[in-house]
Amino acid sequence: MPVALQAFGLSDPAAKLYRELLRTPGATDAELTARLGLAAEQLHSSRSELTGLGLLRPSWGDPAALHPVVPELGLAALLARREAELLSQRQEFEQAQAAFGQLRAEAEAERRHTRTEYLIGPDAIRDRLAELGAGTTSQVLVLSPATEPTAAPATVPATEPTAAPTTAPATEPTTAPATAPTGRPGHGPAGTPADALLDESLCAELLHRGVELRTLFVDAVRRHPPVVEYARRLVGLGGSVRTVAALPLRMVVLDRETALLPLDPERADTATVLHGRGPVAALCALFDGLWHSAAPLCHPRGRDPNGMTAQHYALLRILQQGDTDVVAARKLGVSERTVRRLAAEAMEVLGARSRFQAGARATERGWLR
Protein backbone atom coordinates (compact mmCIF):
# COMPACT_ATOMS: atom_id res chain seq x y z
CA MET A 1 0.00 0.00 0.00
CA PRO A 2 1.60 3.32 -1.05
CA VAL A 3 2.52 5.75 1.69
CA ALA A 4 0.24 8.80 1.75
CA LEU A 5 2.03 11.98 0.75
CA GLN A 6 -0.69 14.25 2.12
CA ALA A 7 1.34 14.51 5.36
CA PHE A 8 3.82 16.61 3.37
CA GLY A 9 1.07 19.04 2.42
CA LEU A 10 0.30 17.58 -1.02
CA SER A 11 -3.21 17.39 -2.39
CA ASP A 12 -4.40 14.01 -3.63
CA PRO A 13 -4.05 14.90 -7.37
CA ALA A 14 -0.58 16.37 -6.78
CA ALA A 15 0.52 13.25 -4.88
CA LYS A 16 -0.67 11.02 -7.74
CA LEU A 17 1.12 13.18 -10.30
CA TYR A 18 4.39 13.17 -8.35
CA ARG A 19 4.38 9.37 -8.06
CA GLU A 20 3.64 8.97 -11.75
CA LEU A 21 6.39 11.42 -12.79
CA LEU A 22 8.91 9.53 -10.64
CA ARG A 23 8.01 6.36 -12.56
CA THR A 24 7.79 7.98 -16.04
CA PRO A 25 9.57 11.36 -16.04
CA GLY A 26 9.02 11.92 -19.77
CA ALA A 27 5.26 11.19 -19.86
CA THR A 28 3.20 13.58 -21.96
CA ASP A 29 0.15 15.47 -20.74
CA ALA A 30 -2.14 13.17 -22.67
CA GLU A 31 -0.56 10.09 -21.08
CA LEU A 32 -0.75 11.60 -17.60
CA THR A 33 -4.41 12.59 -17.86
CA ALA A 34 -5.28 9.16 -19.17
CA ARG A 35 -3.36 7.25 -16.49
CA LEU A 36 -4.37 9.43 -13.54
CA GLY A 37 -7.90 10.31 -14.58
CA LEU A 38 -7.18 14.02 -14.19
CA ALA A 39 -8.66 16.86 -16.20
CA ALA A 40 -6.31 19.28 -17.94
CA GLU A 41 -7.03 21.96 -15.32
CA GLN A 42 -6.22 19.52 -12.47
CA LEU A 43 -3.01 18.50 -14.18
CA HIS A 44 -1.94 22.14 -14.54
CA SER A 45 -2.76 23.07 -10.94
CA SER A 46 -1.03 19.93 -9.63
CA ARG A 47 2.14 20.82 -11.58
CA SER A 48 2.05 24.32 -10.07
CA GLU A 49 1.59 22.83 -6.59
CA LEU A 50 4.54 20.46 -6.98
CA THR A 51 6.72 23.25 -8.36
CA GLY A 52 5.86 25.47 -5.41
CA LEU A 53 6.80 22.69 -3.00
CA GLY A 54 10.12 22.10 -4.75
CA LEU A 55 9.19 18.66 -6.05
CA LEU A 56 9.37 19.68 -9.74
CA ARG A 57 12.18 21.68 -11.35
CA PRO A 58 13.09 22.71 -14.91
CA SER A 59 14.94 19.97 -16.78
CA TRP A 60 18.63 20.58 -17.47
CA GLY A 61 18.20 19.26 -20.98
CA ASP A 62 14.98 21.16 -21.77
CA PRO A 63 14.24 24.19 -19.54
CA ALA A 64 10.67 24.26 -20.84
CA ALA A 65 10.05 20.79 -19.40
CA LEU A 66 9.62 19.98 -15.69
CA HIS A 67 11.55 17.15 -14.05
CA PRO A 68 10.62 15.50 -10.70
CA VAL A 69 13.02 16.01 -7.81
CA VAL A 70 14.00 12.69 -6.22
CA PRO A 71 12.50 12.02 -2.76
CA GLU A 72 15.92 12.02 -1.09
CA LEU A 73 16.10 15.73 -1.90
CA GLY A 74 12.57 17.00 -2.41
CA LEU A 75 10.70 15.13 0.31
CA ALA A 76 13.61 15.45 2.73
CA ALA A 77 13.41 19.23 2.40
CA LEU A 78 9.64 19.14 2.93
CA LEU A 79 10.08 16.87 5.94
CA ALA A 80 12.58 19.26 7.50
CA ARG A 81 10.24 22.18 6.84
CA ARG A 82 7.31 20.26 8.36
CA GLU A 83 9.39 19.37 11.41
CA ALA A 84 10.31 23.04 11.90
CA GLU A 85 6.63 24.03 11.62
CA LEU A 86 5.57 21.42 14.17
CA LEU A 87 8.35 22.48 16.53
CA SER A 88 7.24 26.09 16.24
CA GLN A 89 3.62 25.10 16.86
CA ARG A 90 4.69 23.03 19.86
CA GLN A 91 6.57 25.97 21.30
CA GLU A 92 3.57 28.22 20.73
CA PHE A 93 1.33 25.66 22.45
CA GLU A 94 3.66 25.40 25.44
CA GLN A 95 3.77 29.19 25.71
CA ALA A 96 -0.03 29.35 25.58
CA GLN A 97 -0.26 26.56 28.16
CA ALA A 98 2.14 28.38 30.49
CA ALA A 99 0.24 31.65 30.07
CA PHE A 100 -3.03 29.87 30.82
CA GLY A 101 -1.59 28.28 33.96
CA GLN A 102 -0.17 31.56 35.18
CA LEU A 103 -3.38 33.50 34.59
CA ARG A 104 -5.44 30.77 36.22
CA ALA A 105 -3.14 30.73 39.26
CA GLU A 106 -3.27 34.52 39.52
CA ALA A 107 -7.06 34.52 39.27
CA GLU A 108 -7.32 31.74 41.85
CA ALA A 109 -4.98 33.55 44.23
CA GLU A 110 -6.97 36.74 43.79
CA ARG A 111 -10.22 34.93 44.48
CA ARG A 112 -8.93 33.03 47.48
CA HIS A 113 -6.93 35.68 49.26
CA THR A 114 -8.37 39.07 48.47
CA ARG A 115 -12.02 38.63 47.58
CA THR A 116 -14.61 38.24 50.30
CA GLU A 117 -17.89 36.67 49.36
CA TYR A 118 -21.08 37.80 51.05
CA LEU A 119 -24.22 35.72 50.61
CA ILE A 120 -27.67 37.01 51.49
CA GLY A 121 -30.71 34.75 51.52
CA PRO A 122 -31.11 30.97 51.81
CA ASP A 123 -31.22 30.48 48.04
CA ALA A 124 -27.93 32.32 47.52
CA ILE A 125 -26.31 30.28 50.29
CA ARG A 126 -27.51 26.92 48.99
CA ASP A 127 -26.65 27.81 45.38
CA ARG A 128 -23.09 28.74 46.42
CA LEU A 129 -22.79 25.55 48.47
CA ALA A 130 -23.87 23.53 45.44
CA GLU A 131 -21.27 25.32 43.32
CA LEU A 132 -18.52 24.76 45.88
CA GLY A 133 -19.62 21.16 46.38
CA ALA A 134 -19.25 20.46 42.66
CA GLY A 135 -15.54 21.21 42.96
CA THR A 136 -15.00 19.34 46.22
CA THR A 137 -12.85 16.21 45.94
CA SER A 138 -12.03 14.82 49.39
CA GLN A 139 -14.00 15.95 52.45
CA VAL A 140 -16.89 18.09 53.72
CA LEU A 141 -17.27 19.01 57.40
CA VAL A 142 -20.56 20.41 58.70
CA LEU A 143 -21.48 22.05 62.01
CA SER A 144 -25.27 22.32 62.15
CA PRO A 145 -26.66 23.71 65.44
CA ALA A 146 -30.26 23.14 64.35
CA THR A 147 -32.76 25.19 66.33
CA GLU A 148 -35.50 23.57 68.35
CA PRO A 149 -38.90 24.24 66.72
CA THR A 150 -41.14 26.77 68.40
CA ALA A 151 -44.09 24.43 68.19
CA ALA A 152 -43.44 20.73 68.66
CA PRO A 153 -44.87 18.34 66.04
CA ALA A 154 -47.98 16.45 67.08
CA THR A 155 -46.02 13.22 67.39
CA VAL A 156 -43.39 14.76 69.68
CA PRO A 157 -43.99 15.66 73.34
CA ALA A 158 -44.32 19.39 73.95
CA THR A 159 -41.44 19.31 76.43
CA GLU A 160 -38.00 17.91 75.82
CA PRO A 161 -37.40 14.65 77.75
CA THR A 162 -34.61 14.67 80.29
CA ALA A 163 -33.02 11.49 79.00
CA ALA A 164 -32.35 10.20 75.50
CA PRO A 165 -34.39 7.22 74.24
CA THR A 166 -32.98 3.93 75.41
CA THR A 167 -34.21 1.90 72.44
CA ALA A 168 -31.65 3.31 70.00
CA PRO A 169 -28.83 0.97 68.96
CA ALA A 170 -25.53 1.48 70.74
CA THR A 171 -23.50 2.09 67.60
CA GLU A 172 -23.79 4.30 64.56
CA PRO A 173 -25.87 2.46 61.94
CA THR A 174 -24.24 1.22 58.76
CA THR A 175 -27.42 1.02 56.72
CA ALA A 176 -30.55 3.11 56.43
CA PRO A 177 -33.26 3.74 53.86
CA ALA A 178 -31.53 5.11 50.78
CA THR A 179 -34.61 6.63 49.17
CA ALA A 180 -35.47 10.19 50.03
CA PRO A 181 -39.11 10.93 50.79
CA THR A 182 -40.98 13.62 49.00
CA GLY A 183 -41.15 17.12 50.43
CA ARG A 184 -43.03 17.60 53.70
CA PRO A 185 -44.06 20.74 55.56
CA GLY A 186 -41.06 22.33 57.18
CA HIS A 187 -38.69 20.61 54.81
CA GLY A 188 -36.51 21.74 51.95
CA PRO A 189 -35.88 19.94 48.65
CA ALA A 190 -36.26 16.15 48.67
CA GLY A 191 -37.31 16.05 52.32
CA THR A 192 -34.28 17.93 53.61
CA PRO A 193 -35.07 19.58 56.98
CA ALA A 194 -35.28 23.35 56.70
CA ASP A 195 -32.51 23.79 59.28
CA ALA A 196 -30.08 21.38 57.54
CA LEU A 197 -27.17 23.17 55.88
CA LEU A 198 -26.76 20.78 52.93
CA ASP A 199 -29.56 19.56 50.67
CA GLU A 200 -29.86 15.80 50.71
CA SER A 201 -29.38 15.69 46.93
CA LEU A 202 -26.03 17.49 47.28
CA CYS A 203 -24.98 15.12 50.07
CA ALA A 204 -25.89 12.12 47.93
CA GLU A 205 -23.93 13.49 44.98
CA LEU A 206 -20.86 14.15 47.16
CA LEU A 207 -20.95 10.70 48.73
CA HIS A 208 -21.48 9.06 45.33
CA ARG A 209 -18.23 10.69 44.18
CA GLY A 210 -16.38 9.29 47.20
CA VAL A 211 -16.22 12.55 49.16
CA GLU A 212 -16.14 12.01 52.93
CA LEU A 213 -19.05 13.76 54.68
CA ARG A 214 -19.00 14.42 58.43
CA THR A 215 -21.92 16.21 60.05
CA LEU A 216 -22.21 17.39 63.65
CA PHE A 217 -25.59 18.25 65.15
CA VAL A 218 -26.42 19.29 68.71
CA ASP A 219 -27.85 16.68 71.07
CA ALA A 220 -31.20 18.48 70.99
CA VAL A 221 -31.94 17.16 67.48
CA ARG A 222 -32.27 13.67 68.93
CA ARG A 223 -35.81 14.75 69.93
CA HIS A 224 -36.54 16.26 66.50
CA PRO A 225 -37.71 13.39 64.23
CA PRO A 226 -37.31 15.21 60.87
CA VAL A 227 -33.62 15.87 61.55
CA VAL A 228 -33.09 12.35 62.88
CA GLU A 229 -34.65 10.89 59.72
CA TYR A 230 -32.49 13.14 57.55
CA ALA A 231 -29.36 12.13 59.49
CA ARG A 232 -30.19 8.42 59.21
CA ARG A 233 -30.53 8.78 55.45
CA LEU A 234 -27.12 10.46 55.29
CA VAL A 235 -25.61 7.55 57.20
CA GLY A 236 -27.32 5.14 54.82
CA LEU A 237 -25.71 6.93 51.89
CA GLY A 238 -22.27 6.58 53.48
CA GLY A 239 -21.97 9.74 55.58
CA SER A 240 -21.05 10.03 59.26
CA VAL A 241 -23.29 11.85 61.74
CA ARG A 242 -22.61 12.64 65.39
CA THR A 243 -24.05 14.94 68.03
CA VAL A 244 -22.49 17.06 70.73
CA ALA A 245 -24.05 19.07 73.53
CA ALA A 246 -23.35 22.50 72.02
CA LEU A 247 -21.96 24.00 68.83
CA PRO A 248 -20.53 27.53 68.60
CA LEU A 249 -21.73 28.32 65.06
CA ARG A 250 -23.05 27.05 61.75
CA MET A 251 -20.25 26.08 59.40
CA VAL A 252 -19.40 24.09 56.28
CA VAL A 253 -15.76 23.33 55.40
CA LEU A 254 -14.89 21.89 51.97
CA ASP A 255 -11.60 20.11 51.30
CA ARG A 256 -10.18 21.84 54.40
CA GLU A 257 -9.49 24.98 52.37
CA THR A 258 -12.87 26.70 51.90
CA ALA A 259 -15.33 27.53 54.68
CA LEU A 260 -18.82 28.97 54.70
CA LEU A 261 -19.64 30.85 57.91
CA PRO A 262 -22.53 33.03 59.13
CA LEU A 263 -22.17 36.78 58.81
CA ASP A 264 -24.40 37.12 61.86
CA PRO A 265 -24.66 34.22 64.34
CA GLU A 266 -28.24 35.24 65.07
CA ARG A 267 -29.28 34.92 61.41
CA ALA A 268 -29.23 31.77 59.31
CA ASP A 269 -29.90 33.62 56.03
CA THR A 270 -26.52 35.37 55.73
CA ALA A 271 -23.07 33.91 55.15
CA THR A 272 -19.53 34.65 54.07
CA VAL A 273 -17.07 32.39 52.25
CA LEU A 274 -13.50 32.11 53.54
CA HIS A 275 -10.75 30.75 51.26
CA GLY A 276 -7.26 29.39 51.97
CA ARG A 277 -5.84 26.51 53.98
CA GLY A 278 -4.20 28.85 56.47
CA PRO A 279 -7.33 30.74 57.56
CA VAL A 280 -9.47 27.60 57.45
CA ALA A 281 -7.02 25.47 59.48
CA ALA A 282 -8.29 26.86 62.80
CA LEU A 283 -11.88 26.03 61.84
CA CYS A 284 -10.83 22.48 60.93
CA ALA A 285 -9.12 22.12 64.32
CA LEU A 286 -12.34 23.30 66.00
CA PHE A 287 -14.35 20.72 64.10
CA ASP A 288 -11.89 17.90 64.79
CA GLY A 289 -11.96 18.59 68.53
CA LEU A 290 -15.75 18.59 68.60
CA TRP A 291 -15.94 15.48 66.42
CA HIS A 292 -13.73 13.43 68.73
CA SER A 293 -15.84 14.39 71.75
CA ALA A 294 -19.17 13.73 70.01
CA ALA A 295 -21.29 10.58 69.99
CA PRO A 296 -22.85 8.80 66.99
CA LEU A 297 -26.42 9.93 66.49
CA CYS A 298 -27.99 6.65 67.58
CA HIS A 299 -25.81 6.25 70.66
CA PRO A 300 -27.93 7.06 73.75
CA ARG A 301 -27.01 10.31 75.52
CA GLY A 302 -28.41 9.79 79.01
CA ARG A 303 -27.41 11.10 82.45
CA ASP A 304 -24.06 10.27 84.00
CA PRO A 305 -23.53 9.08 87.60
CA ASN A 306 -23.72 12.72 88.73
CA GLY A 307 -27.25 12.96 87.34
CA MET A 308 -26.10 15.34 84.60
CA THR A 309 -26.25 15.19 80.80
CA ALA A 310 -23.75 16.60 78.32
CA GLN A 311 -26.22 19.44 77.76
CA HIS A 312 -26.13 20.38 81.44
CA TYR A 313 -22.33 20.59 81.43
CA ALA A 314 -22.28 22.54 78.18
CA LEU A 315 -24.83 25.03 79.53
CA LEU A 316 -22.80 25.59 82.71
CA ARG A 317 -19.71 26.33 80.60
CA ILE A 318 -21.66 28.72 78.38
CA LEU A 319 -23.14 30.57 81.36
CA GLN A 320 -19.72 30.67 83.02
CA GLN A 321 -18.51 32.65 79.98
CA GLY A 322 -21.21 35.25 80.66
CA ASP A 323 -23.40 34.41 77.67
CA THR A 324 -27.12 35.13 77.75
CA ASP A 325 -29.93 32.61 77.52
CA VAL A 326 -30.40 33.62 73.87
CA VAL A 327 -26.80 32.75 73.03
CA ALA A 328 -26.97 29.56 75.09
CA ALA A 329 -30.12 28.51 73.25
CA ARG A 330 -28.43 29.04 69.88
CA LYS A 331 -25.31 27.08 70.85
CA LEU A 332 -27.32 24.22 72.32
CA GLY A 333 -29.85 24.25 69.50
CA VAL A 334 -32.77 24.49 71.91
CA SER A 335 -35.37 27.06 72.96
CA GLU A 336 -34.81 29.59 75.75
CA ARG A 337 -37.43 27.70 77.76
CA THR A 338 -35.30 24.57 77.51
CA VAL A 339 -32.25 26.58 78.61
CA ARG A 340 -34.11 27.69 81.74
CA ARG A 341 -35.20 24.11 82.43
CA LEU A 342 -31.66 22.75 82.02
CA ALA A 343 -30.31 25.48 84.29
CA ALA A 344 -32.90 24.66 86.95
CA GLU A 345 -32.06 20.95 86.76
CA ALA A 346 -28.34 21.64 87.10
CA MET A 347 -28.98 23.91 90.10
CA GLU A 348 -31.06 21.16 91.71
CA VAL A 349 -28.32 18.54 91.18
CA LEU A 350 -25.71 20.91 92.62
CA GLY A 351 -27.92 22.09 95.47
CA ALA A 352 -27.47 25.69 94.32
CA ARG A 353 -29.85 28.64 94.74
CA SER A 354 -28.53 30.60 91.77
CA ARG A 355 -26.81 30.01 88.47
CA PHE A 356 -23.69 31.71 89.77
CA GLN A 357 -23.59 29.37 92.76
CA ALA A 358 -24.19 26.38 90.47
CA GLY A 359 -21.24 27.40 88.31
CA ALA A 360 -19.02 27.85 91.36
CA ARG A 361 -19.93 24.44 92.79
CA ALA A 362 -19.48 22.73 89.42
CA THR A 363 -16.02 24.29 89.18
CA GLU A 364 -15.16 23.14 92.71
CA ARG A 365 -16.12 19.58 91.79
CA GLY A 366 -14.00 19.72 88.63
CA TRP A 367 -16.96 19.30 86.31
CA LEU A 368 -16.09 22.20 84.01
CA ARG A 369 -12.52 21.31 83.10
PDB file of C-alpha atoms in Angstrom, residues 111-214:
ATOM      1  CA  ARG A 111     -10.222  34.935  44.481  1.00  0.00           C
ATOM      2  CA  ARG A 112      -8.929  33.034  47.475  1.00  0.00           C
ATOM      3  CA  HIS A 113      -6.926  35.679  49.256  1.00  0.00           C
ATOM      4  CA  THR A 114      -8.372  39.074  48.468  1.00  0.00           C
ATOM      5  CA  ARG A 115     -12.022  38.633  47.582  1.00  0.00           C
ATOM      6  CA  THR A 116     -14.607  38.244  50.301  1.00  0.00           C
ATOM      7  CA  GLU A 117     -17.895  36.668  49.364  1.00  0.00           C
ATOM      8  CA  TYR A 118     -21.084  37.799  51.052  1.00  0.00           C
ATOM      9  CA  LEU A 119     -24.221  35.724  50.608  1.00  0.00           C
ATOM     10  CA  ILE A 120     -27.673  37.007  51.492  1.00  0.00           C
ATOM     11  CA  GLY A 121     -30.713  34.750  51.518  1.00  0.00           C
ATOM     12  CA  PRO A 122     -31.107  30.968  51.809  1.00  0.00           C
ATOM     13  CA  ASP A 123     -31.225  30.477  48.038  1.00  0.00           C
ATOM     14  CA  ALA A 124     -27.929  32.324  47.521  1.00  0.00           C
ATOM     15  CA  ILE A 125     -26.308  30.275  50.287  1.00  0.00           C
ATOM     16  CA  ARG A 126     -27.515  26.919  48.987  1.00  0.00           C
ATOM     17  CA  ASP A 127     -26.646  27.808  45.379  1.00  0.00           C
ATOM     18  CA  ARG A 128     -23.091  28.742  46.417  1.00  0.00           C
ATOM     19  CA  LEU A 129     -22.795  25.548  48.471  1.00  0.00           C
ATOM     20  CA  ALA A 130     -23.871  23.528  45.440  1.00  0.00           C
ATOM     21  CA  GLU A 131     -21.273  25.324  43.321  1.00  0.00           C
ATOM     22  CA  LEU A 132     -18.518  24.756  45.882  1.00  0.00           C
ATOM     23  CA  GLY A 133     -19.624  21.164  46.383  1.00  0.00           C
ATOM     24  CA  ALA A 134     -19.252  20.458  42.663  1.00  0.00           C
ATOM     25  CA  GLY A 135     -15.541  21.209  42.956  1.00  0.00           C
ATOM     26  CA  THR A 136     -14.998  19.341  46.224  1.00  0.00           C
ATOM     27  CA  THR A 137     -12.851  16.212  45.940  1.00  0.00           C
ATOM     28  CA  SER A 138     -12.026  14.818  49.386  1.00  0.00           C
ATOM     29  CA  GLN A 139     -13.999  15.953  52.451  1.00  0.00           C
ATOM     30  CA  VAL A 140     -16.887  18.088  53.721  1.00  0.00           C
ATOM     31  CA  LEU A 141     -17.271  19.009  57.403  1.00  0.00           C
ATOM     32  CA  VAL A 142     -20.565  20.409  58.697  1.00  0.00           C
ATOM     33  CA  LEU A 143     -21.483  22.048  62.011  1.00  0.00           C
ATOM     34  CA  SER A 144     -25.270  22.324  62.150  1.00  0.00           C
ATOM     35  CA  PRO A 145     -26.665  23.705  65.436  1.00  0.00           C
ATOM     36  CA  ALA A 146     -30.260  23.143  64.349  1.00  0.00           C
ATOM     37  CA  THR A 147     -32.759  25.193  66.331  1.00  0.00           C
ATOM     38  CA  GLU A 148     -35.502  23.573  68.354  1.00  0.00           C
ATOM     39  CA  PRO A 149     -38.898  24.241  66.721  1.00  0.00           C
ATOM     40  CA  THR A 150     -41.139  26.774  68.402  1.00  0.00           C
ATOM     41  CA  ALA A 151     -44.089  24.428  68.192  1.00  0.00           C
ATOM     42  CA  ALA A 152     -43.439  20.733  68.660  1.00  0.00           C
ATOM     43  CA  PRO A 153     -44.872  18.341  66.038  1.00  0.00           C
ATOM     44  CA  ALA A 154     -47.982  16.450  67.075  1.00  0.00           C
ATOM     45  CA  THR A 155     -46.023  13.224  67.395  1.00  0.00           C
ATOM     46  CA  VAL A 156     -43.394  14.756  69.677  1.00  0.00           C
ATOM     47  CA  PRO A 157     -43.987  15.655  73.339  1.00  0.00           C
ATOM     48  CA  ALA A 158     -44.323  19.393  73.954  1.00  0.00           C
ATOM     49  CA  THR A 159     -41.445  19.307  76.429  1.00  0.00           C
ATOM     50  CA  GLU A 160     -37.998  17.907  75.820  1.00  0.00           C
ATOM     51  CA  PRO A 161     -37.399  14.653  77.753  1.00  0.00           C
ATOM     52  CA  THR A 162     -34.612  14.668  80.290  1.00  0.00           C
ATOM     53  CA  ALA A 163     -33.019  11.490  78.996  1.00  0.00           C
ATOM     54  CA  ALA A 164     -32.351  10.199  75.500  1.00  0.00           C
ATOM     55  CA  PRO A 165     -34.386   7.224  74.236  1.00  0.00           C
ATOM     56  CA  THR A 166     -32.979   3.928  75.412  1.00  0.00           C
ATOM     57  CA  THR A 167     -34.208   1.901  72.438  1.00  0.00           C
ATOM     58  CA  ALA A 168     -31.647   3.309  69.998  1.00  0.00           C
ATOM     59  CA  PRO A 169     -28.825   0.972  68.960  1.00  0.00           C
ATOM     60  CA  ALA A 170     -25.527   1.485  70.738  1.00  0.00           C
ATOM     61  CA  THR A 171     -23.501   2.089  67.597  1.00  0.00           C
ATOM     62  CA  GLU A 172     -23.791   4.304  64.560  1.00  0.00           C
ATOM     63  CA  PRO A 173     -25.874   2.457  61.938  1.00  0.00           C
ATOM     64  CA  THR A 174     -24.241   1.221  58.762  1.00  0.00           C
ATOM     65  CA  THR A 175     -27.424   1.022  56.715  1.00  0.00           C
ATOM     66  CA  ALA A 176     -30.550   3.114  56.428  1.00  0.00           C
ATOM     67  CA  PRO A 177     -33.261   3.745  53.863  1.00  0.00           C
ATOM     68  CA  ALA A 178     -31.528   5.109  50.777  1.00  0.00           C
ATOM     69  CA  THR A 179     -34.610   6.626  49.169  1.00  0.00           C
ATOM     70  CA  ALA A 180     -35.465  10.186  50.033  1.00  0.00           C
ATOM     71  CA  PRO A 181     -39.111  10.931  50.791  1.00  0.00           C
ATOM     72  CA  THR A 182     -40.979  13.622  48.997  1.00  0.00           C
ATOM     73  CA  GLY A 183     -41.146  17.117  50.430  1.00  0.00           C
ATOM     74  CA  ARG A 184     -43.033  17.604  53.696  1.00  0.00           C
ATOM     75  CA  PRO A 185     -44.065  20.740  55.559  1.00  0.00           C
ATOM     76  CA  GLY A 186     -41.060  22.325  57.185  1.00  0.00           C
ATOM     77  CA  HIS A 187     -38.694  20.609  54.805  1.00  0.00           C
ATOM     78  CA  GLY A 188     -36.513  21.742  51.948  1.00  0.00           C
ATOM     79  CA  PRO A 189     -35.883  19.945  48.648  1.00  0.00           C
ATOM     80  CA  ALA A 190     -36.262  16.154  48.665  1.00  0.00           C
ATOM     81  CA  GLY A 191     -37.314  16.051  52.320  1.00  0.00           C
ATOM     82  CA  THR A 192     -34.281  17.934  53.608  1.00  0.00           C
ATOM     83  CA  PRO A 193     -35.073  19.576  56.980  1.00  0.00           C
ATOM     84  CA  ALA A 194     -35.282  23.350  56.696  1.00  0.00           C
ATOM     85  CA  ASP A 195     -32.509  23.790  59.276  1.00  0.00           C
ATOM     86  CA  ALA A 196     -30.082  21.380  57.542  1.00  0.00           C
ATOM     87  CA  LEU A 197     -27.171  23.169  55.882  1.00  0.00           C
ATOM     88  CA  LEU A 198     -26.761  20.783  52.929  1.00  0.00           C
ATOM     89  CA  ASP A 199     -29.555  19.565  50.674  1.00  0.00           C
ATOM     90  CA  GLU A 200     -29.859  15.802  50.714  1.00  0.00           C
ATOM     91  CA  SER A 201     -29.381  15.692  46.935  1.00  0.00           C
ATOM     92  CA  LEU A 202     -26.033  17.490  47.281  1.00  0.00           C
ATOM     93  CA  CYS A 203     -24.980  15.125  50.068  1.00  0.00           C
ATOM     94  CA  ALA A 204     -25.894  12.123  47.932  1.00  0.00           C
ATOM     95  CA  GLU A 205     -23.926  13.494  44.983  1.00  0.00           C
ATOM     96  CA  LEU A 206     -20.859  14.146  47.157  1.00  0.00           C
ATOM     97  CA  LEU A 207     -20.955  10.696  48.733  1.00  0.00           C
ATOM     98  CA  HIS A 208     -21.483   9.060  45.326  1.00  0.00           C
ATOM     99  CA  ARG A 209     -18.226  10.689  44.177  1.00  0.00           C
ATOM    100  CA  GLY A 210     -16.379   9.294  47.198  1.00  0.00           C
ATOM    101  CA  VAL A 211     -16.219  12.554  49.156  1.00  0.00           C
ATOM    102  CA  GLU A 212     -16.138  12.015  52.927  1.00  0.00           C
ATOM    103  CA  LEU A 213     -19.046  13.764  54.676  1.00  0.00           C
ATOM    104  CA  ARG A 214     -18.995  14.419  58.430  1.00  0.00           C
TER     105      ARG A 214
END
